[in-house]
Amino acid sequence: MEAFALAMRKTFRYSLWCMALFVILMVVLPEHKVFLQSLLLGTVTGIINTSVLASKVWVVGQMADDPNVRPKGTGTMLRFMIAGLAAYTTFLFPHMFTLSGVLLGLFLIQGISYLLVFRNSK
């Protein structure tokens, strides 16, 4: 489980670097502010979804050590609801967010986490 914990720490570190980059780009490129705000919303939502999934995977890993620990699911509905809330927020405030930016931010964090977890599991 140490490899998984290391991969999750790297994922959150890279995610925060991406968020910082988006904020810097928002200051430097104010004409793309709506898209960059959408990327930030998607990134924050992706970080929340990744942390929910990581906590559930951690419980499953603890079950290997202690058979009395039982996982209570993978949190799929919670993660769908969080992503749905981000999409709903996008439709509520179309002058502040675009759906393409939110989806790119969501999938960016998932892609980073998949790459780092698979790379560290070898």
PDB file of N, CA, C and O in Angstrom, residues 30-86:
ATOM      1  N   PRO A  30      -6.245  37.100 -19.602  1.00  0.00           N
ATOM      2  CA  PRO A  30      -7.600  37.383 -19.110  1.00  0.00           C
ATOM      3  C   PRO A  30      -8.697  37.145 -20.150  1.00  0.00           C
ATOM      4  O   PRO A  30      -9.863  36.967 -19.784  1.00  0.00           O
ATOM      5  N   GLU A  31      -8.327  37.100 -21.437  1.00  0.00           N
ATOM      6  CA  GLU A  31      -9.358  36.855 -22.457  1.00  0.00           C
ATOM      7  C   GLU A  31      -9.845  35.410 -22.454  1.00  0.00           C
ATOM      8  O   GLU A  31     -10.889  35.102 -23.027  1.00  0.00           O
ATOM      9  N   HIS A  32      -9.109  34.505 -21.822  1.00  0.00           N
ATOM     10  CA  HIS A  32      -9.514  33.097 -21.707  1.00  0.00           C
ATOM     11  C   HIS A  32      -9.960  32.748 -20.288  1.00  0.00           C
ATOM     12  O   HIS A  32      -9.887  31.594 -19.864  1.00  0.00           O
ATOM     13  N   LYS A  33     -10.431  33.752 -19.571  1.00  0.00           N
ATOM     14  CA  LYS A  33     -10.763  33.578 -18.156  1.00  0.00           C
ATOM     15  C   LYS A  33     -11.874  32.557 -17.945  1.00  0.00           C
ATOM     16  O   LYS A  33     -11.806  31.740 -17.026  1.00  0.00           O
ATOM     17  N   VAL A  34     -12.883  32.550 -18.785  1.00  0.00           N
ATOM     18  CA  VAL A  34     -14.015  31.637 -18.617  1.00  0.00           C
ATOM     19  C   VAL A  34     -13.559  30.184 -18.760  1.00  0.00           C
ATOM     20  O   VAL A  34     -13.916  29.321 -17.940  1.00  0.00           O
ATOM     21  N   PHE A  35     -12.755  29.914 -19.755  1.00  0.00           N
ATOM     22  CA  PHE A  35     -12.265  28.543 -19.947  1.00  0.00           C
ATOM     23  C   PHE A  35     -11.360  28.114 -18.805  1.00  0.00           C
ATOM     24  O   PHE A  35     -11.441  26.986 -18.319  1.00  0.00           O
ATOM     25  N   LEU A  36     -10.492  29.004 -18.350  1.00  0.00           N
ATOM     26  CA  LEU A  36      -9.576  28.658 -17.263  1.00  0.00           C
ATOM     27  C   LEU A  36     -10.323  28.490 -15.942  1.00  0.00           C
ATOM     28  O   LEU A  36      -9.962  27.639 -15.119  1.00  0.00           O
ATOM     29  N   GLN A  37     -11.364  29.278 -15.720  1.00  0.00           N
ATOM     30  CA  GLN A  37     -12.203  29.064 -14.534  1.00  0.00           C
ATOM     31  C   GLN A  37     -12.870  27.692 -14.603  1.00  0.00           C
ATOM     32  O   GLN A  37     -12.999  27.011 -13.586  1.00  0.00           O
ATOM     33  N   SER A  38     -13.271  27.298 -15.791  1.00  0.00           N
ATOM     34  CA  SER A  38     -13.874  25.981 -15.972  1.00  0.00           C
ATOM     35  C   SER A  38     -12.862  24.879 -15.688  1.00  0.00           C
ATOM     36  O   SER A  38     -13.202  23.870 -15.066  1.00  0.00           O
ATOM     37  N   LEU A  39     -11.635  25.066 -16.140  1.00  0.00           N
ATOM     38  CA  LEU A  39     -10.588  24.094 -15.833  1.00  0.00           C
ATOM     39  C   LEU A  39     -10.352  23.992 -14.331  1.00  0.00           C
ATOM     40  O   LEU A  39     -10.156  22.897 -13.799  1.00  0.00           O
ATOM     41  N   LEU A  40     -10.393  25.126 -13.646  1.00  0.00           N
ATOM     42  CA  LEU A  40     -10.222  25.099 -12.191  1.00  0.00           C
ATOM     43  C   LEU A  40     -11.361  24.347 -11.516  1.00  0.00           C
ATOM     44  O   LEU A  40     -11.129  23.546 -10.598  1.00  0.00           O
ATOM     45  N   LEU A  41     -12.596  24.602 -11.945  1.00  0.00           N
ATOM     46  CA  LEU A  41     -13.733  23.888 -11.370  1.00  0.00           C
ATOM     47  C   LEU A  41     -13.613  22.396 -11.627  1.00  0.00           C
ATOM     48  O   LEU A  41     -13.835  21.572 -10.715  1.00  0.00           O
ATOM     49  N   GLY A  42     -13.256  22.008 -12.828  1.00  0.00           N
ATOM     50  CA  GLY A  42     -13.088  20.597 -13.140  1.00  0.00           C
ATOM     51  C   GLY A  42     -11.947  19.968 -12.368  1.00  0.00           C
ATOM     52  O   GLY A  42     -12.036  18.825 -11.922  1.00  0.00           O
ATOM     53  N   THR A  43     -10.874  20.711 -12.178  1.00  0.00           N
ATOM     54  CA  THR A  43      -9.728  20.190 -11.433  1.00  0.00           C
ATOM     55  C   THR A  43     -10.081  19.976  -9.965  1.00  0.00           C
ATOM     56  O   THR A  43      -9.740  18.941  -9.383  1.00  0.00           O
ATOM     57  N   VAL A  44     -10.760  20.929  -9.375  1.00  0.00           N
ATOM     58  CA  VAL A  44     -11.177  20.775  -7.969  1.00  0.00           C
ATOM     59  C   VAL A  44     -12.128  19.595  -7.830  1.00  0.00           C
ATOM     60  O   VAL A  44     -11.999  18.777  -6.904  1.00  0.00           O
ATOM     61  N   THR A  45     -13.054  19.469  -8.752  1.00  0.00           N
ATOM     62  CA  THR A  45     -13.979  18.340  -8.721  1.00  0.00           C
ATOM     63  C   THR A  45     -13.232  17.027  -8.916  1.00  0.00           C
ATOM     64  O   THR A  45     -13.523  16.030  -8.247  1.00  0.00           O
ATOM     65  N   GLY A  46     -12.265  17.011  -9.818  1.00  0.00           N
ATOM     66  CA  GLY A  46     -11.461  15.810 -10.035  1.00  0.00           C
ATOM     67  C   GLY A  46     -10.644  15.435  -8.813  1.00  0.00           C
ATOM     68  O   GLY A  46     -10.483  14.251  -8.497  1.00  0.00           O
ATOM     69  N   ILE A  47     -10.109  16.431  -8.105  1.00  0.00           N
ATOM     70  CA  ILE A  47      -9.358  16.152  -6.884  1.00  0.00           C
ATOM     71  C   ILE A  47     -10.265  15.538  -5.827  1.00  0.00           C
ATOM     72  O   ILE A  47      -9.881  14.584  -5.137  1.00  0.00           O
ATOM     73  N   ILE A  48     -11.475  16.072  -5.700  1.00  0.00           N
ATOM     74  CA  ILE A  48     -12.421  15.511  -4.725  1.00  0.00           C
ATOM     75  C   ILE A  48     -12.774  14.079  -5.103  1.00  0.00           C
ATOM     76  O   ILE A  48     -12.785  13.181  -4.249  1.00  0.00           O
ATOM     77  N   ASN A  49     -13.050  13.843  -6.382  1.00  0.00           N
ATOM     78  CA  ASN A  49     -13.381  12.484  -6.832  1.00  0.00           C
ATOM     79  C   ASN A  49     -12.211  11.528  -6.621  1.00  0.00           C
ATOM     80  O   ASN A  49     -12.405  10.380  -6.211  1.00  0.00           O
ATOM     81  N   THR A  50     -11.004  11.985  -6.890  1.00  0.00           N
ATOM     82  CA  THR A  50      -9.831  11.134  -6.695  1.00  0.00           C
ATOM     83  C   THR A  50      -9.616  10.818  -5.226  1.00  0.00           C
ATOM     84  O   THR A  50      -9.265   9.691  -4.869  1.00  0.00           O
ATOM     85  N   SER A  51      -9.856  11.786  -4.360  1.00  0.00           N
ATOM     86  CA  SER A  51      -9.683  11.518  -2.933  1.00  0.00           C
ATOM     87  C   SER A  51     -10.737  10.554  -2.411  1.00  0.00           C
ATOM     88  O   SER A  51     -10.432   9.702  -1.563  1.00  0.00           O
ATOM     89  N   VAL A  52     -11.964  10.637  -2.921  1.00  0.00           N
ATOM     90  CA  VAL A  52     -13.000   9.675  -2.525  1.00  0.00           C
ATOM     91  C   VAL A  52     -12.611   8.270  -2.980  1.00  0.00           C
ATOM     92  O   VAL A  52     -12.677   7.304  -2.198  1.00  0.00           O
ATOM     93  N   LEU A  53     -12.174   8.141  -4.226  1.00  0.00           N
ATOM     94  CA  LEU A  53     -11.779   6.830  -4.738  1.00  0.00           C
ATOM     95  C   LEU A  53     -10.550   6.290  -4.003  1.00  0.00           C
ATOM     96  O   LEU A  53     -10.487   5.103  -3.679  1.00  0.00           O
ATOM     97  N   ALA A  54      -9.589   7.152  -3.706  1.00  0.00           N
ATOM     98  CA  ALA A  54      -8.382   6.709  -3.002  1.00  0.00           C
ATOM     99  C   ALA A  54      -8.720   6.214  -1.600  1.00  0.00           C
ATOM    100  O   ALA A  54      -8.150   5.223  -1.140  1.00  0.00           O
ATOM    101  N   SER A  55      -9.646   6.881  -0.939  1.00  0.00           N
ATOM    102  CA  SER A  55     -10.022   6.422   0.406  1.00  0.00           C
ATOM    103  C   SER A  55     -10.713   5.069   0.348  1.00  0.00           C
ATOM    104  O   SER A  55     -10.481   4.207   1.212  1.00  0.00           O
ATOM    105  N   LYS A  56     -11.536   4.844  -0.660  1.00  0.00           N
ATOM    106  CA  LYS A  56     -12.206   3.542  -0.799  1.00  0.00           C
ATOM    107  C   LYS A  56     -11.201   2.443  -1.150  1.00  0.00           C
ATOM    108  O   LYS A  56     -11.284   1.331  -0.637  1.00  0.00           O
ATOM    109  N   VAL A  57     -10.238   2.746  -2.019  1.00  0.00           N
ATOM    110  CA  VAL A  57      -9.215   1.762  -2.373  1.00  0.00           C
ATOM    111  C   VAL A  57      -8.342   1.462  -1.162  1.00  0.00           C
ATOM    112  O   VAL A  57      -7.929   0.321  -0.942  1.00  0.00           O
ATOM    113  N   TRP A  58      -8.069   2.465  -0.352  1.00  0.00           N
ATOM    114  CA  TRP A  58      -7.274   2.261   0.851  1.00  0.00           C
ATOM    115  C   TRP A  58      -7.974   1.284   1.805  1.00  0.00           C
ATOM    116  O   TRP A  58      -7.325   0.423   2.403  1.00  0.00           O
ATOM    117  N   VAL A  59      -9.292   1.410   1.933  1.00  0.00           N
ATOM    118  CA  VAL A  59     -10.047   0.489   2.799  1.00  0.00           C
ATOM    119  C   VAL A  59      -9.983  -0.931   2.250  1.00  0.00           C
ATOM    120  O   VAL A  59      -9.832  -1.896   3.011  1.00  0.00           O
ATOM    121  N   VAL A  60     -10.063  -1.086   0.943  1.00  0.00           N
ATOM    122  CA  VAL A  60      -9.941  -2.418   0.341  1.00  0.00           C
ATOM    123  C   VAL A  60      -8.549  -2.984   0.602  1.00  0.00           C
ATOM    124  O   VAL A  60      -8.391  -4.179   0.888  1.00  0.00           O
ATOM    125  N   GLY A  61      -7.519  -2.145   0.543  1.00  0.00           N
ATOM    126  CA  GLY A  61      -6.165  -2.597   0.841  1.00  0.00           C
ATOM    127  C   GLY A  61      -6.009  -2.992   2.307  1.00  0.00           C
ATOM    128  O   GLY A  61      -5.267  -3.919   2.630  1.00  0.00           O
ATOM    129  N   GLN A  62      -6.706  -2.305   3.191  1.00  0.00           N
ATOM    130  CA  GLN A  62      -6.662  -2.663   4.607  1.00  0.00           C
ATOM    131  C   GLN A  62      -7.343  -4.005   4.861  1.00  0.00           C
ATOM    132  O   GLN A  62      -7.000  -4.709   5.804  1.00  0.00           O
ATOM    133  N   MET A  63      -8.287  -4.356   4.004  1.00  0.00           N
ATOM    134  CA  MET A  63      -8.969  -5.640   4.143  1.00  0.00           C
ATOM    135  C   MET A  63      -7.992  -6.795   3.930  1.00  0.00           C
ATOM    136  O   MET A  63      -8.164  -7.880   4.497  1.00  0.00           O
ATOM    137  N   ALA A  64      -6.947  -6.582   3.135  1.00  0.00           N
ATOM    138  CA  ALA A  64      -5.955  -7.635   2.921  1.00  0.00           C
ATOM    139  C   ALA A  64      -5.184  -7.933   4.207  1.00  0.00           C
ATOM    140  O   ALA A  64      -4.796  -9.074   4.450  1.00  0.00           O
ATOM    141  N   ASP A  65      -4.962  -6.911   5.029  1.00  0.00           N
ATOM    142  CA  ASP A  65      -4.261  -7.104   6.302  1.00  0.00           C
ATOM    143  C   ASP A  65      -5.180  -7.608   7.404  1.00  0.00           C
ATOM    144  O   ASP A  65      -4.805  -8.458   8.199  1.00  0.00           O
ATOM    145  N   ASP A  66      -6.380  -7.053   7.459  1.00  0.00           N
ATOM    146  CA  ASP A  66      -7.332  -7.394   8.518  1.00  0.00           C
ATOM    147  C   ASP A  66      -8.641  -7.831   7.875  1.00  0.00           C
ATOM    148  O   ASP A  66      -9.372  -6.996   7.328  1.00  0.00           O
ATOM    149  N   PRO A  67      -8.988  -9.114   7.916  1.00  0.00           N
ATOM    150  CA  PRO A  67     -10.217  -9.572   7.252  1.00  0.00           C
ATOM    151  C   PRO A  67     -11.497  -9.054   7.900  1.00  0.00           C
ATOM    152  O   PRO A  67     -12.569  -9.172   7.320  1.00  0.00           O
ATOM    153  N   ASN A  68     -11.402  -8.462   9.076  1.00  0.00           N
ATOM    154  CA  ASN A  68     -12.599  -7.908   9.722  1.00  0.00           C
ATOM    155  C   ASN A  68     -13.028  -6.584   9.099  1.00  0.00           C
ATOM    156  O   ASN A  68     -14.164  -6.152   9.281  1.00  0.00           O
ATOM    157  N   VAL A  69     -12.126  -5.940   8.390  1.00  0.00           N
ATOM    158  CA  VAL A  69     -12.452  -4.675   7.721  1.00  0.00           C
ATOM    159  C   VAL A  69     -13.230  -4.991   6.456  1.00  0.00           C
ATOM    160  O   VAL A  69     -12.802  -5.778   5.618  1.00  0.00           O
ATOM    161  N   ARG A  70     -14.396  -4.391   6.321  1.00  0.00           N
ATOM    162  CA  ARG A  70     -15.239  -4.619   5.145  1.00  0.00           C
ATOM    163  C   ARG A  70     -15.446  -3.308   4.398  1.00  0.00           C
ATOM    164  O   ARG A  70     -15.867  -2.317   4.985  1.00  0.00           O
ATOM    165  N   PRO A  71     -15.144  -3.295   3.108  1.00  0.00           N
ATOM    166  CA  PRO A  71     -15.412  -2.077   2.327  1.00  0.00           C
ATOM    167  C   PRO A  71     -16.913  -1.914   2.115  1.00  0.00           C
ATOM    168  O   PRO A  71     -17.657  -2.886   2.027  1.00  0.00           O
ATOM    169  N   LYS A  72     -17.327  -0.674   2.031  1.00  0.00           N
ATOM    170  CA  LYS A  72     -18.743  -0.373   1.842  1.00  0.00           C
ATOM    171  C   LYS A  72     -19.006   0.187   0.457  1.00  0.00           C
ATOM    172  O   LYS A  72     -19.791   1.098   0.287  1.00  0.00           O
ATOM    173  N   GLY A  73     -18.345  -0.342  -0.549  1.00  0.00           N
ATOM    174  CA  GLY A  73     -18.549   0.102  -1.919  1.00  0.00           C
ATOM    175  C   GLY A  73     -17.374   0.920  -2.410  1.00  0.00           C
ATOM    176  O   GLY A  73     -16.384   1.131  -1.710  1.00  0.00           O
ATOM    177  N   THR A  74     -17.501   1.400  -3.634  1.00  0.00           N
ATOM    178  CA  THR A  74     -16.434   2.190  -4.235  1.00  0.00           C
ATOM    179  C   THR A  74     -16.768   3.667  -4.334  1.00  0.00           C
ATOM    180  O   THR A  74     -15.973   4.430  -4.866  1.00  0.00           O
ATOM    181  N   GLY A  75     -17.916   4.076  -3.863  1.00  0.00           N
ATOM    182  CA  GLY A  75     -18.279   5.480  -3.898  1.00  0.00           C
ATOM    183  C   GLY A  75     -18.642   5.980  -5.277  1.00  0.00           C
ATOM    184  O   GLY A  75     -18.508   7.170  -5.557  1.00  0.00           O
ATOM    185  N   THR A  76     -19.100   5.089  -6.136  1.00  0.00           N
ATOM    186  CA  THR A  76     -19.399   5.478  -7.511  1.00  0.00           C
ATOM    187  C   THR A  76     -20.525   6.511  -7.578  1.00  0.00           C
ATOM    188  O   THR A  76     -20.412   7.502  -8.308  1.00  0.00           O
ATOM    189  N   MET A  77     -21.567   6.306  -6.821  1.00  0.00           N
ATOM    190  CA  MET A  77     -22.689   7.255  -6.863  1.00  0.00           C
ATOM    191  C   MET A  77     -22.264   8.623  -6.340  1.00  0.00           C
ATOM    192  O   MET A  77     -22.662   9.652  -6.896  1.00  0.00           O
ATOM    193  N   LEU A  78     -21.458   8.637  -5.288  1.00  0.00           N
ATOM    194  CA  LEU A  78     -20.975   9.914  -4.760  1.00  0.00           C
ATOM    195  C   LEU A  78     -20.123  10.633  -5.793  1.00  0.00           C
ATOM    196  O   LEU A  78     -20.262  11.847  -5.997  1.00  0.00           O
ATOM    197  N   ARG A  79     -19.263   9.910  -6.476  1.00  0.00           N
ATOM    198  CA  ARG A  79     -18.406  10.533  -7.495  1.00  0.00           C
ATOM    199  C   ARG A  79     -19.224  11.015  -8.682  1.00  0.00           C
ATOM    200  O   ARG A  79     -18.953  12.086  -9.238  1.00  0.00           O
ATOM    201  N   PHE A  80     -20.256  10.253  -9.079  1.00  0.00           N
ATOM    202  CA  PHE A  80     -21.149  10.724 -10.150  1.00  0.00           C
ATOM    203  C   PHE A  80     -21.898  11.982  -9.726  1.00  0.00           C
ATOM    204  O   PHE A  80     -22.087  12.903 -10.519  1.00  0.00           O
ATOM    205  N   MET A  81     -22.325  12.012  -8.479  1.00  0.00           N
ATOM    206  CA  MET A  81     -23.062  13.185  -8.002  1.00  0.00           C
ATOM    207  C   MET A  81     -22.168  14.417  -7.926  1.00  0.00           C
ATOM    208  O   MET A  81     -22.610  15.531  -8.241  1.00  0.00           O
ATOM    209  N   ILE A  82     -20.911  14.245  -7.542  1.00  0.00           N
ATOM    210  CA  ILE A  82     -19.983  15.379  -7.493  1.00  0.00           C
ATOM    211  C   ILE A  82     -19.715  15.899  -8.901  1.00  0.00           C
ATOM    212  O   ILE A  82     -19.732  17.108  -9.140  1.00  0.00           O
ATOM    213  N   ALA A  83     -19.487  14.998  -9.851  1.00  0.00           N
ATOM    214  CA  ALA A  83     -19.276  15.420 -11.240  1.00  0.00           C
ATOM    215  C   ALA A  83     -20.553  16.040 -11.812  1.00  0.00           C
ATOM    216  O   ALA A  83     -20.490  17.029 -12.556  1.00  0.00           O
ATOM    217  N   GLY A  84     -21.703  15.495 -11.450  1.00  0.00           N
ATOM    218  CA  GLY A  84     -22.975  16.070 -11.885  1.00  0.00           C
ATOM    219  C   GLY A  84     -23.197  17.455 -11.324  1.00  0.00           C
ATOM    220  O   GLY A  84     -23.748  18.338 -11.995  1.00  0.00           O
ATOM    221  N   LEU A  85     -22.770  17.673 -10.082  1.00  0.00           N
ATOM    222  CA  LEU A  85     -22.887  18.998  -9.482  1.00  0.00           C
ATOM    223  C   LEU A  85     -22.012  20.005 -10.225  1.00  0.00           C
ATOM    224  O   LEU A  85     -22.424  21.149 -10.444  1.00  0.00           O
ATOM    225  N   ALA A  86     -20.827  19.577 -10.637  1.00  0.00           N
ATOM    226  CA  ALA A  86     -19.964  20.467 -11.415  1.00  0.00           C
ATOM    227  C   ALA A  86     -20.610  20.796 -12.765  1.00  0.00           C
ATOM    228  O   ALA A  86     -20.579  21.952 -13.210  1.00  0.00           O
TER     229      ALA A  86
END
